[in-house]
XYZ file of C-alpha atoms in Angstrom:
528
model
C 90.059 105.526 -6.173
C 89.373 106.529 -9.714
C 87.460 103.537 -10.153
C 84.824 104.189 -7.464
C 84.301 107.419 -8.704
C 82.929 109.452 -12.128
C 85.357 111.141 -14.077
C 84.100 114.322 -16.279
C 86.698 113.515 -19.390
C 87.087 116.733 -20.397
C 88.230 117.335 -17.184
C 90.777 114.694 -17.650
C 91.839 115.730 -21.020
C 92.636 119.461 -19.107
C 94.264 118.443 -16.157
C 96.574 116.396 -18.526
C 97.164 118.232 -21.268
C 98.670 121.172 -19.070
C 100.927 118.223 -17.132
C 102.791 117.897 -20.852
C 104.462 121.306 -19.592
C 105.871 119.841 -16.668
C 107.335 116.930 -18.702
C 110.321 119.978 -19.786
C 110.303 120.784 -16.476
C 111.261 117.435 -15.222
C 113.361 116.058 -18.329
C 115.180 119.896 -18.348
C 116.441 118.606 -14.696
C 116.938 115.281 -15.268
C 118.826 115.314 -18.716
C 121.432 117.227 -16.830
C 122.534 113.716 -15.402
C 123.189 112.432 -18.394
C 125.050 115.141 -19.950
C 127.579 114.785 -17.294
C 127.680 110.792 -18.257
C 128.738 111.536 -21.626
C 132.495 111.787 -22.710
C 131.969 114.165 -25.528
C 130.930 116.756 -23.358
C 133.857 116.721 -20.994
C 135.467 116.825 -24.558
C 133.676 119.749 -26.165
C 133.844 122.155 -23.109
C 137.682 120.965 -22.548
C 136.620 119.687 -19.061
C 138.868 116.483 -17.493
C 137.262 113.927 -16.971
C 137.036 111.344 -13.701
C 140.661 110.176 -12.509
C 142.488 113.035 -14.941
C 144.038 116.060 -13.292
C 141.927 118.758 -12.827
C 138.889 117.111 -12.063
C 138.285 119.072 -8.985
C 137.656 122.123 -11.298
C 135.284 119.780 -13.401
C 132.899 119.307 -10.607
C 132.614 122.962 -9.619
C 131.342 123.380 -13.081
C 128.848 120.469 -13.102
C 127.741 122.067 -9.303
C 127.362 125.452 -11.073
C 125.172 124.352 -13.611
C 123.252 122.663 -11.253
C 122.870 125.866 -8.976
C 122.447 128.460 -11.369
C 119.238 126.405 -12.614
C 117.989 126.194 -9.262
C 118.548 129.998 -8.987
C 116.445 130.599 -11.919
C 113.716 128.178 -10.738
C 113.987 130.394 -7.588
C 113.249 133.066 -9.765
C 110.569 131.582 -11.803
C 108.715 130.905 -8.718
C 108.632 134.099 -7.352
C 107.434 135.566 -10.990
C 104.656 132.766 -10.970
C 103.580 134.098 -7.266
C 102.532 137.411 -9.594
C 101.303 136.451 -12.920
C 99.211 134.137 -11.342
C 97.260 136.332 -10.020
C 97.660 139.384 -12.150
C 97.091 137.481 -15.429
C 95.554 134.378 -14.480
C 96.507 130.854 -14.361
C 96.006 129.957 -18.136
C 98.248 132.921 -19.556
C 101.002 132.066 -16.744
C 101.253 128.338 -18.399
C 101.712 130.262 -21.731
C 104.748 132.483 -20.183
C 106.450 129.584 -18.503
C 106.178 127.731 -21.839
C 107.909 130.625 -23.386
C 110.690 131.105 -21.264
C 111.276 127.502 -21.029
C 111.789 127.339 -25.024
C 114.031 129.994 -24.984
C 115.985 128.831 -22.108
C 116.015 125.296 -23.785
C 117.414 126.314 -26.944
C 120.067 128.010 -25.668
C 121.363 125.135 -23.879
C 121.144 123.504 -26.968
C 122.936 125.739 -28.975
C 125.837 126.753 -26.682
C 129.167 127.071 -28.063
C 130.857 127.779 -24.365
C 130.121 127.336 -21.011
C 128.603 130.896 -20.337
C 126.197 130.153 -23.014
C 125.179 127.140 -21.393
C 124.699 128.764 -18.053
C 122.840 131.018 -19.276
C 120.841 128.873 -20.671
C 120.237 126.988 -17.597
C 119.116 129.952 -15.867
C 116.396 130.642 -18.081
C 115.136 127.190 -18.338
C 115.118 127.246 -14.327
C 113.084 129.839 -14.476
C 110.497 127.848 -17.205
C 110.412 125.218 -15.377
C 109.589 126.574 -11.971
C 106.535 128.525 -13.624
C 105.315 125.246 -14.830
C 106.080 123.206 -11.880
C 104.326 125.627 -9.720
C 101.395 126.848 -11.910
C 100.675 123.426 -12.998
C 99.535 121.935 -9.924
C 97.470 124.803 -8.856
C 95.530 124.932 -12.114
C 95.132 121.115 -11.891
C 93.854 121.338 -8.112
C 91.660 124.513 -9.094
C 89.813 123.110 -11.768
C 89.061 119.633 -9.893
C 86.642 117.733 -7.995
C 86.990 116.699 -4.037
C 86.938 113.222 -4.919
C 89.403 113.492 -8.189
C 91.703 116.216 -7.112
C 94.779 113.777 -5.576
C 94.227 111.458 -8.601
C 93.876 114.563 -10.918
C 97.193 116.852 -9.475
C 99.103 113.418 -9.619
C 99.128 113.595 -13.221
C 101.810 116.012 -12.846
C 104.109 113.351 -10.937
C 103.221 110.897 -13.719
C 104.380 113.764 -16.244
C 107.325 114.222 -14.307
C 108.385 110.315 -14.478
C 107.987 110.667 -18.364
C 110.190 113.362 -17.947
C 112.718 111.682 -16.183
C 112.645 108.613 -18.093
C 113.005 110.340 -21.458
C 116.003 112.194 -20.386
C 117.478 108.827 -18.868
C 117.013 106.875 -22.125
C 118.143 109.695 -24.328
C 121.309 110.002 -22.672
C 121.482 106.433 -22.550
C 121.261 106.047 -26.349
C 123.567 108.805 -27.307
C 126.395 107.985 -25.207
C 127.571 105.726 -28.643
C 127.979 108.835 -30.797
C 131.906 108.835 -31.186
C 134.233 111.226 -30.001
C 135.903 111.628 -33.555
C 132.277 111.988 -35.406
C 131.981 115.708 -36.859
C 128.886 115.376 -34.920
C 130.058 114.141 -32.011
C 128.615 117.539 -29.970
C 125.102 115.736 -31.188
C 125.600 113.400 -28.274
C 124.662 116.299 -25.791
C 122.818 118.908 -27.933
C 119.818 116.786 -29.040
C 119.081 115.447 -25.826
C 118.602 119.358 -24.533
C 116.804 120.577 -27.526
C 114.491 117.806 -27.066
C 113.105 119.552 -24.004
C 111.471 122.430 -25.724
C 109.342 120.230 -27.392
C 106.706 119.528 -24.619
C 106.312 122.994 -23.981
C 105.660 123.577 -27.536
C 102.874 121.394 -27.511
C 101.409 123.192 -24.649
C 101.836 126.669 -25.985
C 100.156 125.281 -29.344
C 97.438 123.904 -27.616
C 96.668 126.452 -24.798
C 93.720 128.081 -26.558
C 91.600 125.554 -26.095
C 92.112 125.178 -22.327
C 89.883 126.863 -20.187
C 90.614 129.455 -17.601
C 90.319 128.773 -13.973
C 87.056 129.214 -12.169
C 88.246 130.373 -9.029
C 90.503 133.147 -10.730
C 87.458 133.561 -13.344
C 85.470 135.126 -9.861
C 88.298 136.987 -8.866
C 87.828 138.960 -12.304
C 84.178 139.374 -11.545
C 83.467 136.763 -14.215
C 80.625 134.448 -11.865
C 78.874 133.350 -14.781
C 81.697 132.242 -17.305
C 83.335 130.874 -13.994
C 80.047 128.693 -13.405
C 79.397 127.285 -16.965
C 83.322 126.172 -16.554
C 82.685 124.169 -13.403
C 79.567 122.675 -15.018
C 81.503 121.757 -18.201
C 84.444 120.703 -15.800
C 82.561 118.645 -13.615
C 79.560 117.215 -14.842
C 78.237 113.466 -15.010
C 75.771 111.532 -16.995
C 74.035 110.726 -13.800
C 73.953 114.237 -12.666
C 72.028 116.312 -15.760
C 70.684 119.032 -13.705
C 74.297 119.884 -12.554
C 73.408 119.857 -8.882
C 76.756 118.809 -7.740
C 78.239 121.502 -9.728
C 76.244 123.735 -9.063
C 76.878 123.156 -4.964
C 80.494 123.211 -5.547
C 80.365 126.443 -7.496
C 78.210 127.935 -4.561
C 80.933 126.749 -1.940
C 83.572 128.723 -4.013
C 81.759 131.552 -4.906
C 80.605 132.044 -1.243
C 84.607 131.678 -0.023
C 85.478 134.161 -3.109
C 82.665 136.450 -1.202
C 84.539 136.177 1.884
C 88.184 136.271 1.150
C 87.332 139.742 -1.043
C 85.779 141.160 1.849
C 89.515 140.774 3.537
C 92.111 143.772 3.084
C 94.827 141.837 1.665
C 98.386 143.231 3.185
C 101.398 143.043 1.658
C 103.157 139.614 3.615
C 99.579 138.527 4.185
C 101.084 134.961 3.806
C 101.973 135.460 7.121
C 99.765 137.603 8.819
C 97.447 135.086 10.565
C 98.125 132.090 12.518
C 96.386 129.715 9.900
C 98.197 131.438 7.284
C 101.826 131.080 9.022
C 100.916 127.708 9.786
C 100.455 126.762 6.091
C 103.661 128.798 5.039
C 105.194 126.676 7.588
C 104.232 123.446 6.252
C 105.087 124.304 2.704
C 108.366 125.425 3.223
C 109.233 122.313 5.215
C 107.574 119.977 2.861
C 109.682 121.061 -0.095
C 112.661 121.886 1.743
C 112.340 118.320 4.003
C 111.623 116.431 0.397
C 114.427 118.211 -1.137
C 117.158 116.655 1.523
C 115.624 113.354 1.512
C 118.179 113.248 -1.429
C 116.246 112.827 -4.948
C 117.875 115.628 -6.471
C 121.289 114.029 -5.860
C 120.188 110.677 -7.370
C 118.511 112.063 -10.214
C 121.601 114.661 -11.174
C 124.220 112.647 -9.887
C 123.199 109.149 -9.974
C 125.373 108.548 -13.137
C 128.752 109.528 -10.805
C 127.151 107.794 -7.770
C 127.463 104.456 -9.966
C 130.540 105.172 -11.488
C 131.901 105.048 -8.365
C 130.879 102.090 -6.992
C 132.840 100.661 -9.452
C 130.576 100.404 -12.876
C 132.090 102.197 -15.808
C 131.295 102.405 -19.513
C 127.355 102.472 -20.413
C 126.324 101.154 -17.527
C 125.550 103.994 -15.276
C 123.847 105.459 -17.937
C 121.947 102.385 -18.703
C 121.019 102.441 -14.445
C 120.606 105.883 -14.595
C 117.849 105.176 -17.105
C 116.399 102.634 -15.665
C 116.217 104.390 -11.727
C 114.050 106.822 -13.556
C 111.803 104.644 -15.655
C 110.924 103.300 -12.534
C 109.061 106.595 -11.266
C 106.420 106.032 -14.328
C 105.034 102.778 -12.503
C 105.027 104.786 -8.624
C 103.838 107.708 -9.842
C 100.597 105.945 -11.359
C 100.183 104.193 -8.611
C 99.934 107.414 -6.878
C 97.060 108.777 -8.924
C 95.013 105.665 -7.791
C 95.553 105.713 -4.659
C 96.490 108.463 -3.074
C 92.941 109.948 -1.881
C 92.333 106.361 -0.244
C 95.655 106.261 1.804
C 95.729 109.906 2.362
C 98.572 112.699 1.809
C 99.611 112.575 5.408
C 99.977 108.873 5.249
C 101.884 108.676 1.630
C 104.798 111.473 3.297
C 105.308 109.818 6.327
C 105.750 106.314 4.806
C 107.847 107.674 1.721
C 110.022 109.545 3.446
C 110.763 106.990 6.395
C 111.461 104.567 3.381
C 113.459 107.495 1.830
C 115.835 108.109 4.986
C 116.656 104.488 5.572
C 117.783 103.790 2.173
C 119.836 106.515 2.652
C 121.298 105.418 5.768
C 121.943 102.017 4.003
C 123.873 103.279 1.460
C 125.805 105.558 3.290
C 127.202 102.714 5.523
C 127.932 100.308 2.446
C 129.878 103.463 0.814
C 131.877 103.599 4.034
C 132.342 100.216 4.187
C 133.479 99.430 0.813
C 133.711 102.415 -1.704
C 137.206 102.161 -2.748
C 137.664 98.624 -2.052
C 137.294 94.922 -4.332
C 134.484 93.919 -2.370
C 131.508 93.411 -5.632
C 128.795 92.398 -3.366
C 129.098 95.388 -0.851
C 128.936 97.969 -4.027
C 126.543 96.370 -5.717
C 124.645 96.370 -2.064
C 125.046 100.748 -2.361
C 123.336 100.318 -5.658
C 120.557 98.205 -4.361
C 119.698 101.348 -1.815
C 119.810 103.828 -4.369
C 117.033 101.767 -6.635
C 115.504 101.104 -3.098
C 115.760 104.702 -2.581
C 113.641 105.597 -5.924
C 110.857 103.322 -4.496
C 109.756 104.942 -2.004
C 109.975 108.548 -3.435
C 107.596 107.649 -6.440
C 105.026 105.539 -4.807
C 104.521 107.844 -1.859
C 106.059 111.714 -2.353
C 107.024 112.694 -5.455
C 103.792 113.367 -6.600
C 102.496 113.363 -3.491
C 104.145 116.895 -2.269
C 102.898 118.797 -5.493
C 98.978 117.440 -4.586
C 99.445 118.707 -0.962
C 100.994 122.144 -1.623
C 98.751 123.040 -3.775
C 95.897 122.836 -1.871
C 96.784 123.729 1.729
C 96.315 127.464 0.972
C 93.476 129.754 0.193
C 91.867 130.799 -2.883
C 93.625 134.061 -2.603
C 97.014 133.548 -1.614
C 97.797 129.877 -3.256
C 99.864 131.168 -5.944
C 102.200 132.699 -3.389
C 102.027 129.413 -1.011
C 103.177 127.397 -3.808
C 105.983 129.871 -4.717
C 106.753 129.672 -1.384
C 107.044 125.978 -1.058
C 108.848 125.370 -4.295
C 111.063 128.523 -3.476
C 111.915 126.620 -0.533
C 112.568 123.140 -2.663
C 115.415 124.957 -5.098
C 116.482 126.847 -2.380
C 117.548 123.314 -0.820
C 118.547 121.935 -3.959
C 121.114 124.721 -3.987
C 122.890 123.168 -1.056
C 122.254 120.110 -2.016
C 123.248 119.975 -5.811
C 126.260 122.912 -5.657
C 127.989 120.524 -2.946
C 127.095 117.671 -3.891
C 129.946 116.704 -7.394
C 132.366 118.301 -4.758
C 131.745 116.907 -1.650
C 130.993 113.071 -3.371
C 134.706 113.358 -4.350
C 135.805 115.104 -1.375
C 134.350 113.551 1.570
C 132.524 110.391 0.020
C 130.282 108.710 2.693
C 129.760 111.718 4.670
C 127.915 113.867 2.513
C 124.945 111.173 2.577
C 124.742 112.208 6.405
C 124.290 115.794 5.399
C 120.976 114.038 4.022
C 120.009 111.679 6.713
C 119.593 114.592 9.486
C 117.685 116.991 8.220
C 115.490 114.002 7.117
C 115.093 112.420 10.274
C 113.735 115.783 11.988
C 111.769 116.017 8.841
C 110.009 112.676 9.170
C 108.864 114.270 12.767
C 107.524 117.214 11.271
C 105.347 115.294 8.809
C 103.729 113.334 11.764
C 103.133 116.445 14.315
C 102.206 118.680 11.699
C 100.720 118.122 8.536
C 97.032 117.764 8.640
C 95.580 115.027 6.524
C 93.093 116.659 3.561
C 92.121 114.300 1.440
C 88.403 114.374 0.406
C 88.009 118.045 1.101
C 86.986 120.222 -1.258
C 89.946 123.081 -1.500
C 87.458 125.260 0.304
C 86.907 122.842 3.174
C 90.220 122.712 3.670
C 90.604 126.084 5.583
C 88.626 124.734 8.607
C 91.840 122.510 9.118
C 94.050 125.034 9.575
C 91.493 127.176 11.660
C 90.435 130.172 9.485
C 88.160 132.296 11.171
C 84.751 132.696 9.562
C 85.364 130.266 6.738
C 82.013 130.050 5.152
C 82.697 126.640 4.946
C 84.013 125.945 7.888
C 81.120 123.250 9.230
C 80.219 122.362 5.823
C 82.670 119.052 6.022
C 80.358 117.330 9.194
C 77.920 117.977 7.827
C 75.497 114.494 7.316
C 74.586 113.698 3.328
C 70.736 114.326 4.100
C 71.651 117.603 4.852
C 73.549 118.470 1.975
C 71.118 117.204 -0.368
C 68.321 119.137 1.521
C 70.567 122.097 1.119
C 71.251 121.186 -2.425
C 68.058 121.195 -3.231
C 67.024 124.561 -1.476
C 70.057 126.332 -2.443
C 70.526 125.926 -6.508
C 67.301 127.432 -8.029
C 68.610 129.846 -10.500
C 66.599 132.754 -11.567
C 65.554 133.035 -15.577
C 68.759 135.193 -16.644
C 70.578 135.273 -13.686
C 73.856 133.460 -12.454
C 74.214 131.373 -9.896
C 75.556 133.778 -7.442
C 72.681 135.831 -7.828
C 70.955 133.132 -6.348
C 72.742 133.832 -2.998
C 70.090 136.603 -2.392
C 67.140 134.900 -2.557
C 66.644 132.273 -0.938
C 66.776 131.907 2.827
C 67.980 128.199 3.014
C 71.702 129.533 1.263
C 72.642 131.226 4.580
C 72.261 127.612 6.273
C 75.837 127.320 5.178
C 77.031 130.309 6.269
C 75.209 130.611 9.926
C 75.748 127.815 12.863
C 71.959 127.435 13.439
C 72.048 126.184 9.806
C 74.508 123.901 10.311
């Protein structure tokens, strides 16, 4: 809990000025939702409209413009897994910022529909830089103790996302049809996302650069005035906690250089297949727990259970308003109950609201019966509870730090690869099968989540409290330097605290590493 702990502000002030980016990324999804609540876009793009003929050919195009945003986020994740790496965390935000501008504008601007795929397919791309590069730069620059608190900022940023977009399309569903700007009813809403990642793009210069990537350039001493400026507290002037952390990492960079990195190395050891695992079935499991169809098509979901007019829109808004409040909640609390913990309970809480409103749908979709609807709507607010107190920002904390200095920017690629990947399925059949098969799509859901829910509880270690480093003994990596480090008793680390960070008149801290014979008490078991 923040409130037990110290927070360096300036480390605050980082970790959430980069989370504006993933605002786009979250209002460039949601706003879709209310696009397709509004009648004057149906009317713009010649596109019937619910209970006119032709509709079927109105929901393969809402299902395409779903998908072909996934496949650019598909995309964008992949590119991420590079620039990351190549040029660095800090310049990566500035590309995805970029391409999520242009992508926004011309969704904005589109004057027919393969303008506004196309535009959807860049933004996908955008937004999957941000969404992945985000939460690695937030978990790279932060504290043990702060790092669930300080990667939750990007769930909180994706509520304001979501809630934007909700009330946006929400207000603009009164612009009339026979207005000359009656096409202002859609287009402002999507130019409104490029907005956020203007802000970032403006402001980037004065962000720093990672530390960890900082020592993969050979930079140890910029790298270690960062983490001191990052993560130092009035009580702490001589920067000993810093300077310990900074020794941890610079001691793993040590190691993991020493490794010939292969091409799949992501799945070349054990530990390393084990964390690809998870990640993949994290964001793929998450992904068919079903948020993607409330978000996009929560506006049809209510429509019909029998609500028409503003109203789904007005829901729609409020469903994702909601998220702000669970999503905070998060931040506090999340490195007290744990990650493991938060997943399990979210997504058991998740599957059953499912469940529920899949039997009330069979049960009365189609029929008079106002209390059974209004029951399905319950379960999909239900639904939304669970998924912002306990995953949604939950899953981007836990990806991000599961994998190695050296291969996280592919891990998270990996894992969010695998969450559009599913949202292809999901989102592409989703407009179709809802007015297809009705009830049954919700159990192409409530499977997948069930053996999901096992998956959480016989695989996912729990890793809260660790520092990103200490996290590799979890998954077994051989010769982690830190690999005891997490047992071991506070007298000990002070002792070695105080033995270990004695920097040399000129030097860096890593030059340290050579002279002093306490250091290697970390690295060999008699030290330990």
């Amino acid at each position: 809990m923040l409130n037990k702990i110290v927070v360096n502000a300036y480390n605050l002030w980082v970790v959430v000025f980069v989370a504006i980016g993933t605002i786009a990324s979250a209002y460039g999804l949601a706003i879709i939702g209310s696009t397709v609540g509004q009648p004057n876009f149906y009317i713009y793009f010649n596109l019937p409209a619910e209970g006119q003929s032709g509709y079927a050919h109105t929901t393969n195009m809402i299902g395409a413009l779903n998908g072909i945003n996934s496949a650019g986020a598909i995309v964008g994740c992949l590119l991420q897994a590079w620039t990351a790496d190549y040029y660095g965390r800090k310049h990566t935000i500035q590309i995805g910022c970029v391409v999520l501008i242009i992508g926004g504008a011309l969704c904005a601007g589109a004057v027919n529909m393969a303008m506004f795929l196309a535009g959807r397919f860049i933004a996908g791309v955008g937004a999957a830089i941000l969404a992945c590069i985000v939460p690695i730069y937030q978990a790279e620059v932060s504290t043990a103790e702060t790092r669930g608190a300080m990667v939750a900022v990007t769930g909180i940023m994706y509520a304001v996302g979501y809630t934007l977009a909700g009330w946006l399309g929400f207000a603009c569903y009164y612009m009339k049809a026979t207005s000359p700007a009656a096409s202002f009813s859609w287009r402002f809403p999507l130019a409104f996302q490029v907005i956020f990642p203007l802000i970032v793009l403006a402001g980037s210069s004065l962000i720093p650069f990672s530390p960890r990537w900082l020592l993969q350039q050979g930079k140890a001493e910029d790298a270690s005035e960062i983490v001191k400026r990052l993560h130092s507290t009035p009580d702490d002037v001589h920067h000993a906690k810093a300077k310990q952390e900074f020794d941890l990492i610079a001691r793993q960079f040590e190691h993991d250089r020493s490794m010939t990195i292969r091409r799949f190395e992501l799945f070349r050891t054990p530990a390393n297949r084990r964390r690809a695992l998870i990640a993949f079935i994290l964001m793929w499991g998450d992904q068919f727990l079903g948020v993607f169809v409330m978000t996009n098509y929560g506006v049809l979901i209510y429509a019909s259970l029998g609500l028409g007019g503003s109203i789904p829109l007005l829901l729609n808004a409020c469903w994702t308003s909601f998220t702000l409040i669970g999503n905070t909640w998060t931040a506090f609390y999340v490195d007290r109950v744990g990650r493991r913990n938060c997943l399990l309970i979210g997504s058991i809480g998740c599957t059953v609201s499912v469940m529920c409103l899949c039997a009330l749908t069979a049960q009365y979709l189609g029929t008079d019966n106002i209390v059974g609807l209004r029951g399905a709507v319950f379960f999909v607010f239900f639904f939304i509870f669970w998924w912002c107190f306990f995953i949604d920002a939950t899953q981007y904390i836990y990806v991000a730090e599961i994998f190695p200095n050296h291969l996280r920017s592919q891990g998270v690629a990996l894992g969010l690869s695998s969450f559009y990947l599913a949202s292809e399925v999901t989102l592409v059949a989703a407009p179709v099968a809802l007015n297809s098969i009705a009830w049954k799509f919700y159990l192409v859901l409530i499977v997948p989540s069930l053996c999901y829910i096992l998956a959480i509880y016989f695989l996912f270690p729990e890793t809260k409290g660790r520092t990103l480093e200490e996290i590799g003994a979890l998954f077994g990596d051989e010769a982690n330097v830190v690999s005891q480090w997490y047992n071991v008793t506070q007298l000990d680390r002070e002792r070695i605290a105080q033995e270990t960070f004695h920097e040399k008149k000129g030097g860096s801290p890593s030059d340290s590493a050579q002279e002093s014979d306490a250091k290697p008490a970390v690295v060999h078991e008699e030290g330990l």
